Structure formats: structure tokens, C-alpha cells
XYZ file of C-alpha atoms in Angstrom:
738
model
C -35.597 39.923 59.108
C -36.237 41.702 55.952
C -33.391 42.348 53.610
C -33.107 45.657 51.438
C -30.420 46.553 48.947
C -27.955 48.319 51.480
C -27.926 45.150 53.706
C -26.720 43.306 50.691
C -23.803 45.645 49.964
C -22.811 45.462 53.652
C -23.376 41.437 53.544
C -21.292 41.432 50.204
C -18.359 43.785 50.455
C -16.142 41.952 48.595
C -17.940 41.501 45.421
C -17.169 43.156 42.206
C -20.104 45.163 40.837
C -21.035 42.331 38.242
C -21.056 39.892 40.837
C -23.170 41.996 43.047
C -25.420 42.400 40.299
C -26.110 38.831 40.028
C -26.551 38.356 43.676
C -29.201 41.222 43.966
C -30.997 39.621 40.884
C -31.042 36.219 42.924
C -32.289 37.806 45.794
C -34.656 40.757 44.560
C -35.594 40.149 40.981
C -36.446 36.398 40.958
C -39.949 36.775 42.482
C -38.263 37.867 45.867
C -38.829 34.299 47.123
C -36.241 32.510 49.525
C -34.239 29.448 48.444
C -32.272 28.464 45.193
C -32.846 28.061 41.686
C -32.401 24.971 39.308
C -30.062 26.176 36.582
C -29.017 23.088 34.642
C -28.959 19.126 34.423
C -26.266 16.659 34.036
C -28.078 13.488 32.584
C -25.093 11.298 33.432
C -25.520 9.388 30.014
C -22.645 6.816 30.849
C -23.994 5.702 34.243
C -27.609 5.466 33.146
C -27.025 4.126 29.629
C -24.959 1.199 31.039
C -27.552 0.553 33.827
C -30.365 0.709 31.617
C -28.392 -1.150 28.447
C -29.278 1.930 26.308
C -25.882 3.059 25.799
C -25.581 1.938 22.204
C -28.607 4.459 21.009
C -26.941 7.069 18.854
C -28.861 9.989 20.091
C -27.930 13.161 22.098
C -30.884 12.430 24.869
C -30.793 10.316 27.618
C -32.527 7.100 26.879
C -34.049 5.086 30.060
C -36.250 2.212 30.671
C -39.348 2.427 32.709
C -39.701 0.718 36.102
C -35.910 1.246 36.694
C -34.102 4.016 38.805
C -32.072 6.615 37.041
C -30.017 9.493 38.251
C -29.424 13.152 37.186
C -27.214 15.697 38.598
C -28.844 19.223 39.221
C -27.053 22.484 39.280
C -28.251 25.265 41.539
C -27.959 28.864 42.169
C -26.869 27.987 45.805
C -26.740 25.450 48.504
C -30.031 23.414 49.186
C -30.937 22.995 52.754
C -31.025 19.298 53.969
C -34.912 19.608 54.531
C -35.848 21.203 51.404
C -37.094 19.351 48.571
C -37.224 19.759 44.863
C -40.392 19.417 42.714
C -39.967 17.634 39.516
C -42.426 17.473 36.636
C -42.300 15.191 33.800
C -44.594 15.323 30.794
C -45.073 13.757 27.326
C -47.271 14.707 24.406
C -48.544 18.121 23.385
C -51.510 17.777 25.516
C -50.073 16.194 28.759
C -52.277 15.854 31.779
C -52.143 14.177 35.151
C -55.556 12.777 34.718
C -54.271 10.718 31.545
C -50.970 9.807 33.390
C -48.969 11.810 30.678
C -47.843 14.038 33.369
C -46.690 13.695 36.926
C -45.548 16.499 39.318
C -43.622 14.974 42.410
C -41.022 15.933 45.165
C -38.186 14.433 46.251
C -38.807 12.126 49.354
C -38.642 8.276 49.765
C -37.601 6.577 46.511
C -39.388 3.680 45.298
C -40.703 1.890 42.032
C -44.189 1.607 42.240
C -47.502 3.036 40.526
C -46.340 6.761 40.342
C -43.303 8.629 39.883
C -40.875 9.078 42.695
C -37.664 10.901 43.322
C -35.128 11.120 46.128
C -31.951 13.170 46.804
C -29.056 10.867 46.577
C -26.202 13.255 47.307
C -25.242 16.677 47.431
C -21.876 18.452 46.854
C -22.001 22.295 47.241
C -24.344 23.726 44.617
C -24.809 20.104 43.125
C -27.344 17.815 44.128
C -27.803 14.166 42.563
C -31.251 13.020 42.356
C -32.677 9.493 41.644
C -35.833 9.181 39.969
C -38.158 6.082 39.523
C -40.891 5.675 36.732
C -43.877 3.327 37.285
C -43.508 -0.045 35.279
C -46.430 0.701 33.326
C -45.536 4.692 32.425
C -46.253 6.035 29.182
C -43.481 5.539 26.931
C -42.042 8.151 24.495
C -40.057 11.587 24.811
C -40.494 13.385 28.170
C -39.830 16.868 29.289
C -38.133 17.223 32.874
C -38.512 20.527 34.663
C -37.520 21.258 38.093
C -37.645 23.988 41.059
C -36.835 24.051 44.588
C -40.022 23.384 46.355
C -39.822 26.441 48.838
C -40.078 28.747 45.410
C -43.567 28.061 44.622
C -44.138 31.453 43.142
C -41.452 30.729 40.494
C -42.074 28.874 37.269
C -40.474 25.605 36.904
C -37.145 25.282 34.966
C -37.448 23.259 31.834
C -34.214 21.196 31.812
C -34.499 19.089 28.913
C -35.944 16.006 27.327
C -35.401 12.235 27.892
C -36.899 9.223 26.167
C -38.572 6.355 28.258
C -38.804 2.898 26.752
C -40.294 -0.355 27.659
C -38.136 -2.398 30.058
C -37.850 -6.329 29.333
C -35.751 -6.351 32.665
C -38.131 -5.070 34.877
C -40.600 -8.195 36.254
C -43.381 -5.672 36.822
C -43.310 -4.317 33.092
C -45.646 -5.921 30.575
C -42.832 -6.937 28.426
C -40.557 -8.678 31.084
C -38.891 -11.492 29.525
C -37.130 -13.687 32.348
C -33.956 -15.130 30.253
C -31.081 -12.762 29.812
C -29.981 -14.533 26.777
C -33.395 -14.096 25.165
C -33.370 -10.288 26.034
C -30.082 -9.916 24.332
C -31.233 -11.629 21.159
C -34.598 -10.165 21.021
C -34.123 -6.444 22.446
C -30.255 -5.731 21.872
C -29.181 -7.778 18.899
C -29.192 -5.231 16.081
C -28.990 -7.804 13.169
C -30.649 -10.932 12.478
C -31.689 -13.731 9.892
C -34.694 -14.052 7.895
C -35.810 -17.293 6.431
C -37.122 -17.346 2.840
C -37.523 -19.913 0.159
C -39.774 -22.936 -0.310
C -40.379 -25.853 2.740
C -37.919 -28.190 1.344
C -35.332 -25.546 0.466
C -34.997 -23.016 3.176
C -32.441 -20.296 2.776
C -31.236 -17.801 5.281
C -31.050 -14.010 4.454
C -29.065 -11.572 6.588
C -31.010 -8.330 8.049
C -29.576 -5.231 9.668
C -32.288 -4.109 11.977
C -30.027 -1.040 13.253
C -32.200 -0.171 16.045
C -29.407 1.859 17.625
C -28.322 3.613 14.587
C -28.299 7.552 13.991
C -31.846 8.961 13.930
C -33.411 5.451 14.517
C -34.933 6.110 17.854
C -36.468 9.495 16.901
C -37.913 7.980 13.734
C -39.547 5.292 15.817
C -41.259 7.723 17.819
C -42.027 9.870 14.966
C -43.854 6.737 13.518
C -46.091 6.743 16.584
C -47.017 10.596 16.207
C -47.633 10.175 12.427
C -50.429 7.313 13.134
C -54.172 8.103 12.316
C -54.922 7.519 16.082
C -52.594 10.383 17.035
C -53.902 12.641 14.410
C -57.427 12.165 15.541
C -56.982 12.443 19.090
C -53.303 13.029 20.313
C -54.089 13.073 24.042
C -55.848 9.641 24.226
C -53.463 8.309 21.831
C -50.239 9.402 23.909
C -52.019 8.060 27.172
C -52.381 4.553 25.673
C -48.864 4.216 25.034
C -48.050 2.392 28.168
C -49.611 -0.593 26.756
C -47.532 -2.897 24.307
C -50.636 -4.387 22.922
C -52.048 -0.865 21.729
C -48.367 0.421 20.614
C -47.643 -2.748 18.752
C -50.846 -2.807 16.874
C -50.357 1.051 15.978
C -46.949 -0.048 14.711
C -48.196 -2.969 12.599
C -50.541 -0.407 10.782
C -47.766 2.124 10.326
C -45.176 0.204 8.751
C -47.006 -0.285 5.717
C -48.412 2.787 3.772
C -51.807 1.630 3.229
C -54.215 3.894 4.761
C -51.856 6.210 6.722
C -48.659 7.326 4.764
C -46.950 4.696 6.548
C -43.132 3.879 6.423
C -43.250 1.104 3.479
C -45.267 0.852 0.238
C -45.787 -2.880 -0.950
C -45.629 -4.210 -4.589
C -46.310 -7.808 -5.396
C -46.501 -7.295 -9.287
C -42.519 -7.968 -10.021
C -42.444 -4.204 -11.421
C -40.528 -1.854 -9.276
C -40.033 1.138 -11.267
C -39.717 4.542 -9.419
C -38.240 2.589 -6.485
C -36.020 -0.212 -4.822
C -36.920 -3.794 -5.302
C -37.632 -5.580 -1.939
C -34.868 -7.932 -2.578
C -32.317 -5.158 -2.798
C -32.859 -3.938 0.823
C -30.413 -5.388 3.203
C -31.907 -4.005 6.568
C -34.036 -1.353 8.028
C -31.953 1.628 8.689
C -32.083 2.996 4.979
C -35.600 2.553 4.803
C -36.494 4.336 8.118
C -34.009 7.186 7.326
C -35.488 7.650 3.775
C -39.167 7.866 5.052
C -38.190 10.241 7.833
C -35.864 12.376 5.577
C -38.439 12.481 2.642
C -40.914 14.003 4.870
C -42.923 10.882 5.472
C -43.410 9.878 1.851
C -43.760 6.070 1.713
C -40.652 4.258 0.466
C -40.902 2.153 -2.553
C -40.958 -1.077 -2.099
C -41.463 -3.886 0.286
C -42.898 -7.335 0.634
C -43.469 -9.434 3.619
C -39.861 -9.743 4.739
C -39.140 -6.204 4.504
C -42.232 -5.274 6.358
C -41.356 -7.619 9.105
C -37.725 -6.544 9.276
C -38.683 -2.891 9.670
C -41.338 -3.718 12.274
C -38.659 -6.047 14.388
C -36.438 -2.711 14.162
C -39.137 -0.124 15.510
C -40.310 -2.691 18.391
C -36.852 -3.604 19.620
C -35.959 0.024 19.472
C -39.014 0.890 21.715
C -37.961 -1.910 24.236
C -40.449 -4.802 23.050
C -38.949 -8.091 22.710
C -39.523 -8.928 18.883
C -38.370 -11.786 16.535
C -39.107 -12.524 12.928
C -40.961 -15.597 11.915
C -41.270 -17.346 8.645
C -44.219 -19.624 7.813
C -43.850 -21.872 4.695
C -47.000 -22.750 2.677
C -48.560 -19.808 4.296
C -52.212 -19.436 3.487
C -54.012 -16.076 2.515
C -57.616 -16.935 3.212
C -59.451 -13.911 2.044
C -62.977 -15.189 2.671
C -61.909 -16.478 5.964
C -63.447 -19.930 5.886
C -60.420 -21.741 7.123
C -59.756 -23.176 3.643
C -57.706 -22.107 0.856
C -59.468 -22.930 -2.367
C -57.201 -22.961 -5.653
C -58.842 -23.519 -9.090
C -56.804 -25.047 -12.014
C -57.466 -25.862 -15.700
C -56.630 -29.539 -17.268
C -52.940 -28.486 -17.420
C -52.725 -27.642 -13.642
C -52.463 -24.086 -14.251
C -53.770 -21.745 -11.585
C -57.004 -19.534 -12.722
C -56.417 -16.183 -11.559
C -59.613 -15.061 -12.012
C -61.309 -17.649 -10.083
C -58.746 -18.031 -7.444
C -58.993 -15.472 -4.598
C -57.410 -17.393 -1.846
C -53.588 -18.428 -2.108
C -50.842 -20.239 -0.559
C -47.494 -18.438 -0.628
C -44.272 -20.304 -0.550
C -43.616 -18.337 2.376
C -44.717 -15.607 4.638
C -42.917 -13.501 7.130
C -44.253 -11.796 10.274
C -43.366 -10.901 13.674
C -43.915 -12.178 17.220
C -43.399 -9.798 20.316
C -43.254 -10.778 23.866
C -45.754 -9.271 26.426
C -48.455 -9.930 28.877
C -52.308 -9.802 27.696
C -54.221 -8.319 30.320
C -56.991 -7.719 28.259
C -57.313 -11.659 27.668
C -55.935 -13.114 30.754
C -52.561 -14.670 31.912
C -53.129 -17.979 29.914
C -52.418 -15.721 26.748
C -49.251 -14.224 27.842
C -46.008 -14.634 25.792
C -45.505 -14.387 21.896
C -48.069 -12.455 20.040
C -48.273 -12.476 16.159
C -48.146 -9.109 14.428
C -48.073 -8.783 10.815
C -47.224 -5.294 8.939
C -47.867 -6.892 5.746
C -50.976 -5.286 4.183
C -53.207 -8.241 3.263
C -56.702 -7.694 4.778
C -58.098 -4.828 6.480
C -58.659 -5.103 10.406
C -61.113 -2.414 11.941
C -60.733 -0.257 8.939
C -57.066 -0.089 8.687
C -54.413 -2.677 7.188
C -53.121 -3.944 10.468
C -52.890 -7.440 12.053
C -52.372 -8.458 15.712
C -51.517 -8.692 18.265
C -52.874 -12.347 18.257
C -51.691 -14.767 21.024
C -49.755 -17.722 19.730
C -51.373 -19.697 22.549
C -54.611 -18.887 21.318
C -53.991 -19.882 17.790
C -52.800 -23.278 19.024
C -55.949 -23.721 21.054
C -58.298 -22.518 18.462
C -59.526 -19.490 20.442
C -59.776 -17.365 17.221
C -62.461 -15.169 18.743
C -60.121 -13.578 20.925
C -58.217 -10.082 19.931
C -56.877 -9.446 17.690
C -57.234 -11.065 13.901
C -57.137 -14.460 15.145
C -59.123 -16.119 12.042
C -56.775 -14.579 9.612
C -53.578 -15.743 11.511
C -55.263 -19.313 12.279
C -55.763 -19.687 8.382
C -52.368 -18.841 7.842
C -50.942 -21.860 9.559
C -53.655 -24.233 9.712
C -56.399 -23.994 6.863
C -57.074 -26.819 4.790
C -55.968 -26.727 1.018
C -58.041 -27.954 -1.627
C -57.627 -27.734 -5.506
C -60.310 -27.838 -7.885
C -60.337 -28.606 -11.495
C -62.697 -26.089 -13.428
C -64.190 -27.448 -16.479
C -65.233 -25.651 -19.601
C -68.853 -26.014 -18.627
C -67.984 -24.263 -15.432
C -68.487 -27.151 -13.353
C -65.817 -27.837 -10.851
C -64.265 -31.039 -9.437
C -62.166 -31.648 -6.454
C -58.814 -33.254 -7.448
C -56.738 -32.312 -4.367
C -57.234 -32.177 -0.572
C -54.672 -31.896 2.052
C -55.367 -30.884 5.811
C -51.251 -31.016 6.485
C -49.994 -28.747 3.594
C -50.435 -25.283 5.328
C -48.121 -24.038 7.885
C -45.104 -26.075 7.805
C -41.673 -25.507 9.172
C -42.485 -22.088 10.984
C -39.065 -20.928 11.626
C -37.119 -18.087 13.406
C -33.527 -17.485 14.264
C -32.041 -19.353 17.252
C -30.915 -17.549 20.385
C -27.396 -16.682 20.369
C -26.584 -18.595 17.048
C -27.489 -18.362 13.145
C -29.163 -21.633 13.218
C -32.760 -22.157 12.248
C -35.301 -23.011 15.033
C -38.473 -24.731 13.970
C -41.515 -23.541 16.182
C -44.445 -25.103 14.411
C -45.387 -26.847 17.614
C -46.006 -23.294 19.074
C -48.915 -22.740 16.428
C -50.566 -26.079 16.349
C -50.551 -29.660 17.415
C -49.019 -32.405 15.285
C -50.600 -32.357 11.970
C -53.150 -35.441 11.452
C -53.413 -35.727 15.175
C -56.821 -36.142 16.846
C -55.975 -32.810 18.976
C -55.197 -30.799 15.807
C -58.564 -31.705 14.077
C -60.386 -31.043 17.286
C -58.795 -27.567 17.636
C -59.720 -26.950 13.809
C -63.505 -27.751 14.446
C -63.138 -25.682 17.407
C -61.986 -22.779 15.451
C -64.497 -23.292 12.552
C -67.377 -23.024 15.163
C -66.189 -20.016 16.965
C -65.600 -18.390 13.352
C -69.149 -18.976 12.634
C -70.600 -17.564 15.804
C -72.083 -13.998 15.694
C -69.572 -12.996 18.632
C -66.679 -13.959 16.574
C -67.616 -12.857 13.262
C -69.477 -9.885 13.959
C -72.019 -9.027 11.290
C -74.641 -11.989 10.942
C -74.925 -11.679 7.152
C -71.190 -12.317 6.719
C -71.479 -15.107 9.097
C -74.094 -16.730 7.169
C -72.353 -16.111 4.080
C -69.203 -17.809 5.312
C -71.426 -20.935 6.789
C -72.950 -21.459 3.322
C -69.549 -21.471 1.734
C -68.178 -24.054 4.273
C -71.185 -26.279 3.724
C -71.110 -26.037 0.120
C -67.497 -26.969 0.035
C -68.067 -29.856 2.475
C -71.196 -31.255 0.506
C -70.235 -30.533 -3.136
C -68.103 -33.637 -3.153
C -66.644 -36.112 -0.891
C -62.851 -36.288 -1.096
C -61.612 -38.058 -4.066
C -60.861 -41.591 -3.733
C -57.273 -42.588 -3.536
C -55.827 -42.520 -7.012
C -54.622 -45.771 -8.786
C -51.554 -44.046 -9.537
C -48.872 -42.038 -7.767
C -46.777 -38.988 -9.122
C -43.815 -37.102 -8.050
C -41.182 -34.626 -9.521
C -37.491 -35.407 -8.978
C -34.875 -32.866 -9.743
C -32.088 -34.967 -11.688
C -29.376 -32.216 -11.327
C -29.021 -29.214 -8.745
C -31.104 -26.421 -9.981
C -28.699 -23.604 -10.664
C -29.104 -19.950 -11.824
C -28.069 -19.677 -15.445
C -28.340 -23.622 -16.114
C -30.969 -25.714 -17.647
C -33.173 -27.319 -15.224
C -33.597 -31.036 -15.555
C -36.109 -33.139 -13.817
C -38.359 -36.159 -14.237
C -41.928 -36.957 -13.513
C -42.085 -40.231 -11.803
C -45.414 -42.042 -12.365
C -46.236 -45.299 -10.613
C -49.119 -47.820 -11.220
C -50.517 -49.006 -7.939
C -52.976 -51.699 -9.431
C -52.571 -54.952 -11.144
C -54.135 -53.846 -14.251
C -52.657 -51.709 -17.114
C -53.581 -48.030 -17.076
C -53.427 -45.429 -19.786
C -52.516 -42.036 -18.538
C -52.603 -38.695 -20.127
C -50.181 -36.168 -18.662
C -50.620 -32.586 -19.059
C -47.513 -30.486 -18.041
C -47.156 -26.887 -17.408
C -44.422 -24.680 -15.851
C -44.265 -20.909 -15.192
C -41.890 -18.503 -13.355
C -43.486 -17.227 -10.353
C -43.512 -14.769 -7.643
C -42.925 -16.170 -3.930
C -46.741 -15.550 -3.782
C -46.948 -18.549 -6.094
C -48.622 -16.062 -8.562
C -47.464 -16.924 -12.167
C -45.645 -14.623 -14.174
C -45.097 -16.231 -17.434
C -45.727 -19.657 -18.883
C -42.426 -21.468 -19.854
C -43.497 -25.167 -20.279
C -46.639 -26.541 -21.957
C -46.703 -30.203 -23.261
C -48.704 -33.318 -23.149
C -47.894 -37.143 -22.905
C -49.517 -40.135 -23.164
C -48.116 -43.082 -20.920
C -49.122 -46.693 -20.602
C -48.304 -48.197 -17.158
C -48.212 -51.900 -16.868
C -49.444 -53.372 -13.417
C -47.236 -52.089 -10.625
C -44.907 -50.441 -13.215
C -43.001 -47.006 -12.548
C -42.150 -44.837 -15.602
C -40.235 -41.460 -15.693
C -41.123 -38.689 -18.215
C -37.876 -36.690 -18.370
C -38.375 -32.611 -18.620
C -35.685 -30.029 -19.686
C -36.392 -26.609 -19.135
C -33.367 -24.604 -21.146
C -31.935 -21.368 -19.550
C -33.189 -19.571 -22.745
C -36.788 -20.788 -21.676
C -36.929 -19.138 -18.310
C -34.088 -16.418 -18.638
C -36.281 -13.670 -19.639
C -39.211 -14.149 -17.186
C -37.267 -15.426 -14.158
C -38.326 -13.019 -11.091
C -35.786 -11.903 -8.356
C -37.430 -14.789 -6.285
C -35.887 -17.279 -8.642
C -38.858 -19.672 -8.124
C -40.431 -21.965 -10.940
C -43.681 -23.943 -10.429
C -44.116 -27.050 -12.177
C -47.536 -28.976 -12.442
C -48.918 -32.009 -13.948
C -52.302 -33.079 -14.517
C -52.470 -36.892 -14.820
C -55.942 -38.188 -16.156
C -56.342 -41.732 -15.764
C -58.703 -43.997 -17.445
C -62.164 -44.250 -15.480
C -61.948 -40.344 -14.875
C -59.384 -40.609 -12.105
C -57.221 -37.558 -11.802
C -54.075 -36.635 -10.076
C -52.271 -33.312 -9.676
C -48.647 -33.077 -8.997
C -46.900 -29.954 -7.992
C -43.396 -28.916 -7.320
C -41.851 -25.380 -6.498
C -38.170 -25.090 -7.474
C -35.926 -22.433 -6.230
C -32.535 -21.792 -8.282
C -29.374 -21.785 -6.304
C -26.567 -19.214 -6.551
C -23.252 -18.859 -4.970
C -21.354 -16.299 -2.891
C -18.622 -16.767 -0.281
C -17.253 -14.354 2.238
C -14.145 -14.578 4.451
C -12.545 -12.192 6.784
C -8.765 -12.309 6.321
C -7.633 -11.853 10.102
C -9.105 -10.852 13.573
C -11.679 -8.260 13.625
C -10.886 -5.619 16.256
C -12.572 -2.176 17.202
C -10.902 0.656 15.353
C -8.590 -1.627 13.326
C -8.842 -2.208 9.571
C -9.374 -5.785 8.361
C -9.569 -7.176 4.805
C -12.587 -9.127 3.592
C -12.401 -11.327 0.539
C -15.536 -12.184 -1.524
C -15.673 -14.995 -4.127
C -18.332 -14.665 -6.684
C -19.325 -16.644 -9.885
C -20.681 -15.385 -12.958
C -23.757 -17.924 -13.160
C -24.515 -17.354 -16.791
C -22.702 -18.942 -19.871
C -22.322 -15.342 -21.327
C -19.895 -12.404 -20.663
C -21.509 -9.945 -18.103
C -20.436 -6.474 -16.918
C -21.886 -3.635 -14.715
C -21.844 -5.893 -11.598
C -21.570 -4.276 -8.350
C -20.967 -5.599 -4.822
C -23.156 -3.782 -2.234
C -21.801 -4.103 1.427
C -23.597 -3.252 4.632
C -23.080 -3.979 8.230
C -24.088 -2.298 11.327
C -20.899 -1.586 13.583
C -18.617 -2.620 10.643
C -18.905 0.297 8.460
C -20.605 3.554 7.980
C -23.619 3.350 5.654
C -23.426 1.292 2.765
C -20.250 0.529 0.444
C -20.587 0.080 -3.388
C -17.722 -1.867 -5.163
C -17.653 -2.033 -8.864
C -16.968 -5.602 -10.185
C -14.880 -6.087 -13.473
C -16.257 -7.674 -16.293
C -16.843 -11.281 -15.801
C -16.284 -14.109 -18.446
C -18.875 -16.897 -18.639
C -19.107 -19.055 -15.656
C -15.980 -16.976 -14.250
C -15.082 -17.070 -10.792
C -13.557 -13.981 -9.393
C -12.259 -12.637 -5.942
C -13.008 -8.899 -4.757
C -11.199 -7.527 -1.645
C -11.912 -4.716 0.417
C -11.455 -3.442 3.978
C -13.849 -2.809 6.830
C -13.113 -0.964 10.246
C -15.291 -2.209 13.007
C -16.717 0.528 15.469
C -18.593 -1.751 17.696
C -17.608 -5.044 19.350
C -19.489 -8.286 19.707
C -21.007 -10.528 16.735
C -21.738 -8.191 13.820
C -23.259 -8.945 10.575
C -21.705 -8.165 7.194
C -23.887 -8.469 4.172
C -22.502 -8.666 0.626
C -24.911 -8.715 -2.488
C -23.850 -9.266 -5.934
C -26.026 -6.873 -8.124
C -26.391 -7.274 -11.903
C -28.717 -5.965 -14.467
C -28.402 -9.606 -16.222
C -29.502 -11.752 -13.262
C -31.381 -11.489 -9.921
C -29.199 -10.375 -6.833
C -27.018 -13.031 -5.346
C -27.009 -12.583 -1.582
C -24.834 -13.572 1.195
C -23.726 -12.618 4.804
C -21.223 -13.524 7.587
C -21.391 -13.097 11.279
C -18.016 -11.405 12.270
C -17.013 -11.373 16.019
C -15.251 -8.194 16.892
C -13.087 -7.950 19.660
C -12.228 -4.882 21.788
C -8.675 -3.648 21.219
C -6.319 -4.317 24.160
């Protein structure tokens, strides 16, 4: 039977003229096809957010995880027949296509999580139908456009209903990023604050960091980082299609977090001068950095150093759903020529010769580990993968590093993708110091196979303590297995397959042979030496130490001791010399003597960097040509205490008290407390501190009103133009109001 306009009037006699017009439009002017139309969508954000653990994201779009069901409620112009299906279309990227798996068209039928998008009608009430959708566990992540139509209306175009965001899913066993432990998922995916370990091997200090992956605009910014990458600019269709793979996504992010080559997020600076930008030590988290980059139209943010790059990268990867943690490596090698050795050249006072020394050993270096399978390498290399966003060396023409399997590093399989030789050197290179003579000859004065890669650390799951994970990267130092792995790595490094171009391989081989054959390791010296700190090294105070020398022989020895000291960056790059003196010491048989050393505050005050580090060196020249080099890194301590004066509850103001001390023996003014804490206060809080008298202890109070429950990190920094920042943090457990 065919309907005409008069029949419609007869069928709908009680409608007002306006309603009649709508009915006629529905029947006659919408392609004259039978059935109903989809008009709008209810994303059910509370239901889906809770089920997908995405309710914390501060955005207006629905955020769900792949490989898991989610439900939406569709509003229709009429009642959908029980047998009638809906056709849904999801697509991501500007050049979406079914061939590249960036677009899928599917109908409501039987619902299952498999290798394709599926959907099913869950319930229907009048003109509203609830539909459950399931994405495959290897779906491309990113922002999707959803369209829908009743399947009977093939002549009518799909109704665009809006956008949603699909993330990696560590809760889905079939996802490459699946992590079995719920405690670890809470820590490495959902925890929006953390701790980064800095300092020196024997004086490791914790620094709080606000990852803030759920804060305003952060998810949108993280997706924008992918879209700004050179890979996307060169071939957007292929780039988007590769975003199902955490290996690909994490490598792109490692390149984009630094600004080298690609106008990425953070610009590095290691010269100790930060004009026109922010000192790396002034950042307390990733949120301000990412927002500044985004709102500044993708202009790189000045400045960052390794822990800043790692903190930002942790934010981005956790935001996208990849389990990620921050890792600190103490005595970290930067092996520029990739010969698995750090070669340092010094003069007769133990001072580093910058123009000769290309390699370096940083006091610490910070990178990331992310958890996912390595389908490109095989199941033996699944698990934690090293990623390093600090721009140190180019890889495949870009400043990117990783993912490198931690298991591959431990086993010496450095030929496997990506950047195995560089990461292996960072944790396991040999450390050699050469004395450079005026006639340009060189003499090995120190060699250590155990110095590099010490106390590799990360934050413990569920607590603020430090966990040593060195055993994940290498076998016990000095063990037969560790040396076997080192030799295995050297062989793979020198192979054409591992190294690429034969000419570079041959040069590396020649350097290795030259280093091994130039001199045998020096004989064990007849004396020992060690720097000892006599008083705790405190910022603003004189530094008091002693060099202790002991004669190991039964004969008297004459020793010339050349002492030097310099303020340094955490990369151990010297900034300014603050000590230069020589002593002649006679040591009787088996005798031990101490040479007292005092470095006054006035000596280091002007040249101390924000790292608050000083490097001492003693070149000991023993009779008969023996030489002994003694070094010590000193980090100056500071003081800040944070207390919460009462229980912390969501929506209820609570007082915080901060105790600070002027570390100097002089009056200081213009100090400011900078306060930040995700879920504790909006943005940053700046509090002016009254003038502080010499060594004065002062109390500063302020209030916070928590907005989210659970463990929250409050960061408080004392910032002054007269001394380096003094940083502190406190974990506050916030309860839900009863």
C-alpha cells in the first residue's frame, strides 16, 4: 500500500498543523524510505567511565578502552522493529579507510569481543534503544567519529552522532599492554602523581612529580602530540593506522616529548643558563608544561632535563593507557661512540678535559619503562621496555630512543630493536679514566667494570619507597655471567647486522682494540685513598672533608697530592673551579694520614648550580711512577617540612603548615613558596614569604580544599633568588565526605 498526503491527514486527524508538518517530513521528505532515523546519542558517561576506569578524565567526550564493551543510548524518530538492525560506523583520522583498519562499518547483531567491531541491541524503550559496542583489542587508539542509521534506510546518509576517544586497555588480556596485577595497574596507569629519584648513588633523594594525566585538556593534548609528529605530517593515513601498536606509539612519543627535529613539547638545556624560560628544577609536574605547549600553538617549552622529559612522557603514555613508570639510573653512561666504554680524560689535577672527553658519566639519568608485548621480537622480550625522551643521540634520523626490551638488555641481545647498544651502555659500560700528558700521550689511571649503572631505581607500587631494579637490567656486577653478557654484547655490536654500515663497525672495532691493547690495566697501587665528609654537607655552610691516604706497603712512600674541586651539573660537567692545591705527603710503612680540606661557602656560593653538586678529585702521584685517582661527588642538603593540620576530606578546607629555614648566614628577602597538587588545589599557589634573618626557621600556613579522594601529592618549593630551590612533597590521603 502506498501512502499519499491525504491518507496521512486521515491517519493523523488529531495532530496540530506543526506536528502534521513534522510527520509529513518524516515520511515524504526524508528520501521517502521506510523506518526510523537516529537523532542523537546519550554516551552514558558515568556508566562507561566507571566500567572503563576513565571517569577521572576532565573532558566532555566519552573515553573508553579498547577490547571492552561499552553502551550508548540512541534516540530515534520512531520505534525500531524488533527485527530491524542499526548500522554503525566508527572512523578515526582524516583519511579513514576500512583497508587500513581506521574505519569500520557494522550492524547490530551478536555481540562479541574479537578481531572486528561488533554491536548488539541491549534494550529498547519506546523511541530509545540501548546499544552495546565492542572494539577489537588491537583497535587503533585515538579520537573516533560515530555515525549511525537504521539499516532499512540505506538511501539515507548516516547521522553523525559525535566523537569518543578509544585508549589502550591494560585490563584486557588480549591487549598488547595487558598487565595482570591490579595493584600495578593502579600504580602505572591510574596514579596521577609519583616520585622521581635524583642525586648521587650514595645520596639518593626523592622528588615529587605531578603527572596529572586526568587534568583539563591533557588527553586532548596527548592526542595532539601524535598528530603533530613528523610521521603524521608525512603520511597521516599510515601513521594513524599504526596507532594500534604500543611499540609504534611509544617510539613516536619518545621523539615528540623533546623538541629536537620536530617542534616537540620540551626544549632541553644543560648549560646552567635558563634565560627566556623556566629552569628544569622549577617544574613540579607535567600539566603546566603540556598546557603551555598546547596553548602556545606548539612552541617548545623552555627548559627541560632528563627527569622533566621522563615525567612528561610518563604523563602522556599513562594518559593513552600504556602502563608506564619512571626509572632513575645512577652513574649513567653516555657512550657517544658506542664502544661500550666511557673514556674520560683528565689532567694532573684530576680535572676533566672537556675538549678531549666525548663520553660522559652522569650522576643520574632518568628514563621511562612501559609494559607491553613485543610481537616484533617474540614473547621472550615481552614486559618492561626502555623509552628515553631525553635528546642525547639520533636514532633513525630523529632524537628518539626505544622501546628497548629490558630483558634484551640484561641478556646482551643489543641487536634487537630499538637502540639496544645505547641503553646497554647506559647501565653496563666499562668506565676508564686516562691521564693526558703534555706531550699528548695518555696513561690509564683508573678502570672499573662495576661503576656504571648503579642503584637503578623506581617508585614502589602503592608506596613512596624506592625499589632497586638493577637486577632486571644486568646480572650481578663482577659475576661470570655479567662478563659473558658484556662480551656477547660487544660481539653483536661489532657485527654488520647489529651496527649497520661496515665502515662505522670497523671504526668501532679499531677503537675497541686500541683501547684494549694500548696498556694493560694498571697494577694495583701501593696506596689507597678516599674522601671522607667530616660534617654533613649543608647548603650555605662550609664544606669540611678529609682525604685519607693509606700506605699498603712495608716501605716509606712520598706522595704528591694534586687536589681540585668544581661545582658541576648533574651530568658531571664542570661549571667553575673552586679548589686547586697541592700537598706533599710522606707515608711511613702501613701508615694512614688525612689531609684536611675546607671549602668555604664564599668559595662555592657564586658558582653553585641548582643541582647543588660539587666534584672533588685528587691525583696522587706516588714514587716509581704509580698514580692513584680519587673522586667524590658531594650533594648539599637543604631542609623543608610539610604538615597537614587535620584530616583531609573532599570538599572541606584543611590547613597546611610548612617549616622552612634560611640556609644562609645572611638576611634574605623575595622568597616565595610555590604549591601544587593534583586533586588538592586548582592550578598553582604562590605565597610570599616574609624576609628571613640568617639561619631563621619560619612557619608558613595556607589552606587547601581537596577535590578528589585517595592518595594525593602536595608539592611545596621554596624559591629564592639567593639560593637554589628547596623542594619538598607530602602524600595526603583524602577521604570522601560522609
